[in-house]
Coordinates of C-alpha atoms in Angstrom, one line a residue:
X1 CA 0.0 0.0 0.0
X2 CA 1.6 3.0 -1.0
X3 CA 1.4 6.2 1.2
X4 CA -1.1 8.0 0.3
X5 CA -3.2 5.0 0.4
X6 CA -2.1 4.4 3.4
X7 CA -2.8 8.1 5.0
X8 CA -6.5 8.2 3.0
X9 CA -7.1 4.9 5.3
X10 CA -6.2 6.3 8.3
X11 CA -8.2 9.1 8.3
X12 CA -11.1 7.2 6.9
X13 CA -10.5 4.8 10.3
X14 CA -10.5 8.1 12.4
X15 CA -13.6 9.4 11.4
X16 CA -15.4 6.1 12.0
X17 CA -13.9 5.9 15.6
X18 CA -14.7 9.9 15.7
X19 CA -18.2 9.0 15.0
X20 CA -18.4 5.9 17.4
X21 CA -16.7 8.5 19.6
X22 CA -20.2 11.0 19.5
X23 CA -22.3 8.2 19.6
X24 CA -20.9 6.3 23.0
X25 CA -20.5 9.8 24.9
X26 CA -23.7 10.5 24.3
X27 CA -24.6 7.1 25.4
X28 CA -22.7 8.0 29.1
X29 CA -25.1 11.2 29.9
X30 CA -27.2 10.1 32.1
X31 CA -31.2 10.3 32.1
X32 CA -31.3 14.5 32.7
X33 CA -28.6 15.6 30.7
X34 CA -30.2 13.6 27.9
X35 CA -33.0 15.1 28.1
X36 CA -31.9 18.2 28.3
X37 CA -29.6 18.3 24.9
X38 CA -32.8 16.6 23.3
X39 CA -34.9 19.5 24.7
X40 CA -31.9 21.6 23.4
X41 CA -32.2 20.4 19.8
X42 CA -36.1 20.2 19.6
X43 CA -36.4 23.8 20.9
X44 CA -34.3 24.7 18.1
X45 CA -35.8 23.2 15.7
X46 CA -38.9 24.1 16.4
X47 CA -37.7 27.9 15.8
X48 CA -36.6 26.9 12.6
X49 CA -38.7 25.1 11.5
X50 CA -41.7 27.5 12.5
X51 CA -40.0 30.4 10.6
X52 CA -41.2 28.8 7.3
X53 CA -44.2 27.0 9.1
X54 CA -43.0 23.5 9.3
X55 CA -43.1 22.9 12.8
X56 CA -46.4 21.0 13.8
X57 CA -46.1 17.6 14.6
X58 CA -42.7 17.8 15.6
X59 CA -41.8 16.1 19.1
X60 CA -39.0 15.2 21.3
X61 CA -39.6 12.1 20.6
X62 CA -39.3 12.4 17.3
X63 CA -36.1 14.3 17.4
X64 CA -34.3 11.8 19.9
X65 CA -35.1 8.8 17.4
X66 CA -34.2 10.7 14.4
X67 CA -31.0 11.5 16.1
X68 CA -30.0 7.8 16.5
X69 CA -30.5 7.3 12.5
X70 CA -28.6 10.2 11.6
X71 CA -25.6 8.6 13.7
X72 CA -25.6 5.8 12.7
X73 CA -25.8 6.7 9.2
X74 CA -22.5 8.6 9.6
X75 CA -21.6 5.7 10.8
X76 CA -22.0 3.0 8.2
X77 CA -21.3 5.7 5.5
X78 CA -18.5 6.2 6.8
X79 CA -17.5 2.5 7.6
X80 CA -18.4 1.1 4.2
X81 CA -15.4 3.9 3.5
X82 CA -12.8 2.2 5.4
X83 CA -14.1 -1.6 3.8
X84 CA -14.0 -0.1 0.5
X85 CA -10.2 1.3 1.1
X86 CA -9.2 -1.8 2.0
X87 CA -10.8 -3.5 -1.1
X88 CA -13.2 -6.0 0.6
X89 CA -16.2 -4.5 -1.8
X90 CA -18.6 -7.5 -2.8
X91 CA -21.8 -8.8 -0.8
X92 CA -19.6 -10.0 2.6
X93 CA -18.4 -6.0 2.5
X94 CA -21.8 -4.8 2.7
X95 CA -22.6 -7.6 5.4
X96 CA -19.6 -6.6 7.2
X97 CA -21.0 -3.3 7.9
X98 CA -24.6 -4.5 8.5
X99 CA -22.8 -6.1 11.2
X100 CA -20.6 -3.5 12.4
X101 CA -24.1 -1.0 12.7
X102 CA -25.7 -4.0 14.6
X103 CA -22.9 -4.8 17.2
X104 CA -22.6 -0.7 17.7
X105 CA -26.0 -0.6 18.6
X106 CA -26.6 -3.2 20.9
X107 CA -23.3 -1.7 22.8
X108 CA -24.9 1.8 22.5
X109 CA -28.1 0.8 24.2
X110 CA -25.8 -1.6 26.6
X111 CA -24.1 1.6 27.8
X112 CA -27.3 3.1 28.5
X113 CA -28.6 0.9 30.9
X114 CA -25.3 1.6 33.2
X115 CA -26.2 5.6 33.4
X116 CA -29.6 5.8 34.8
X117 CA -31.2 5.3 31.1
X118 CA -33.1 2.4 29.5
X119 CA -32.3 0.4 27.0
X120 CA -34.7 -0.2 24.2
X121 CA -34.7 -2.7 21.5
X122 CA -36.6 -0.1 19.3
X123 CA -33.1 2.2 19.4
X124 CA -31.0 -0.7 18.1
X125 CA -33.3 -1.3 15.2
X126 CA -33.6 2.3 14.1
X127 CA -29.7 2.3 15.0
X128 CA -29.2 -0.3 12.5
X129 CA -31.5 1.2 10.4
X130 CA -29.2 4.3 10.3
X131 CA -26.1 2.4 10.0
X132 CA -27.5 0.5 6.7
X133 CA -28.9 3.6 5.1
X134 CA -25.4 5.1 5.6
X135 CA -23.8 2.3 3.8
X136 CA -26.6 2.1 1.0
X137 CA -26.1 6.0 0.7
X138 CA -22.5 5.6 0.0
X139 CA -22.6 2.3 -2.7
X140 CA -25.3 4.7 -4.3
X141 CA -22.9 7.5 -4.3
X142 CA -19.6 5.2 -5.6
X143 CA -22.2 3.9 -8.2
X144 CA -23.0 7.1 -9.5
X145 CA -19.2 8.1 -9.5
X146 CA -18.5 5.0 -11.6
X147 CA -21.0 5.2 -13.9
X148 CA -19.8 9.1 -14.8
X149 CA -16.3 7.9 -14.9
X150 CA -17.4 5.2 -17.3
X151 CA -19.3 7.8 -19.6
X152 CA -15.9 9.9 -19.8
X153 CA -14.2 7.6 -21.1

């Protein structure tokens, strides 16, 4: 592997363990400061949103859950990355990072229960929902580079 291989993987393995990073700390706030960064978010977004009058039928609830998808899909975007620079790119790839979004989740919600939180098996399924929309977002994206590359030439 020649060296800027080598560098382009190592930042592509930092952001993954950057990502993982975000998602385990928040795992460790407990019950209240949870809430309260959720509170945080929805508040502002219910300003924005209400400036062009999109607000209604936003809830907490809704942004705490749509939080945990947009995670994770940093997450398996950014780990089908690393599997593709490291050239394992046919169906076990893909599987690898199914896996990878599973195993985070259940070890997100598994930190949870050990800071005054619960741990729900709805958050891992929207988790790995996250973490396989990630992955499909980026073989959408290499597919479209490819396919524009190929019409260059």
């Amino acid at each position: 592997m020649d060296s800027k291989k080598r560098v382009r993987v190592i930042v592509h393995v930092l952001l993954v363990i950057a990502v993982m990073a975000f998602i385990f700390s928040h795992s460790m706030a407990n019950r209240a400061q949870s809430t309260s960064e959720s509170m945080g978010v929805f508040e502002f977004l219910m300003k924005l949103l209400g400036t062009v009058g999109l607000g209604d039928g936003l809830t907490e609830y809704i942004v705490r859950k749509m939080a945990h998808f947009s995670e994770f899909a940093a997450l398996g975007f950014f780990a089908a990355i690393v599997m593709r620079d490291i050239h394992i790119v046919r169906l076990p790839y893909v599987l690898n990072v199914f896996l990878f979004g599973i195993l985070c989740a259940m070890t997100d919600e598994t930190i949870q229960l050990f800071n005054d939180r619960s741990a729900r098996v709805t958050d891992v399924w929207i988790d790995f929902c996250g973490a396989v929309c990630g992955c499909l977002i980026y073989l959408l994206f290499s597919w479209l580079r490819n396919r524009h590359m190929r019409q260059k030439m």
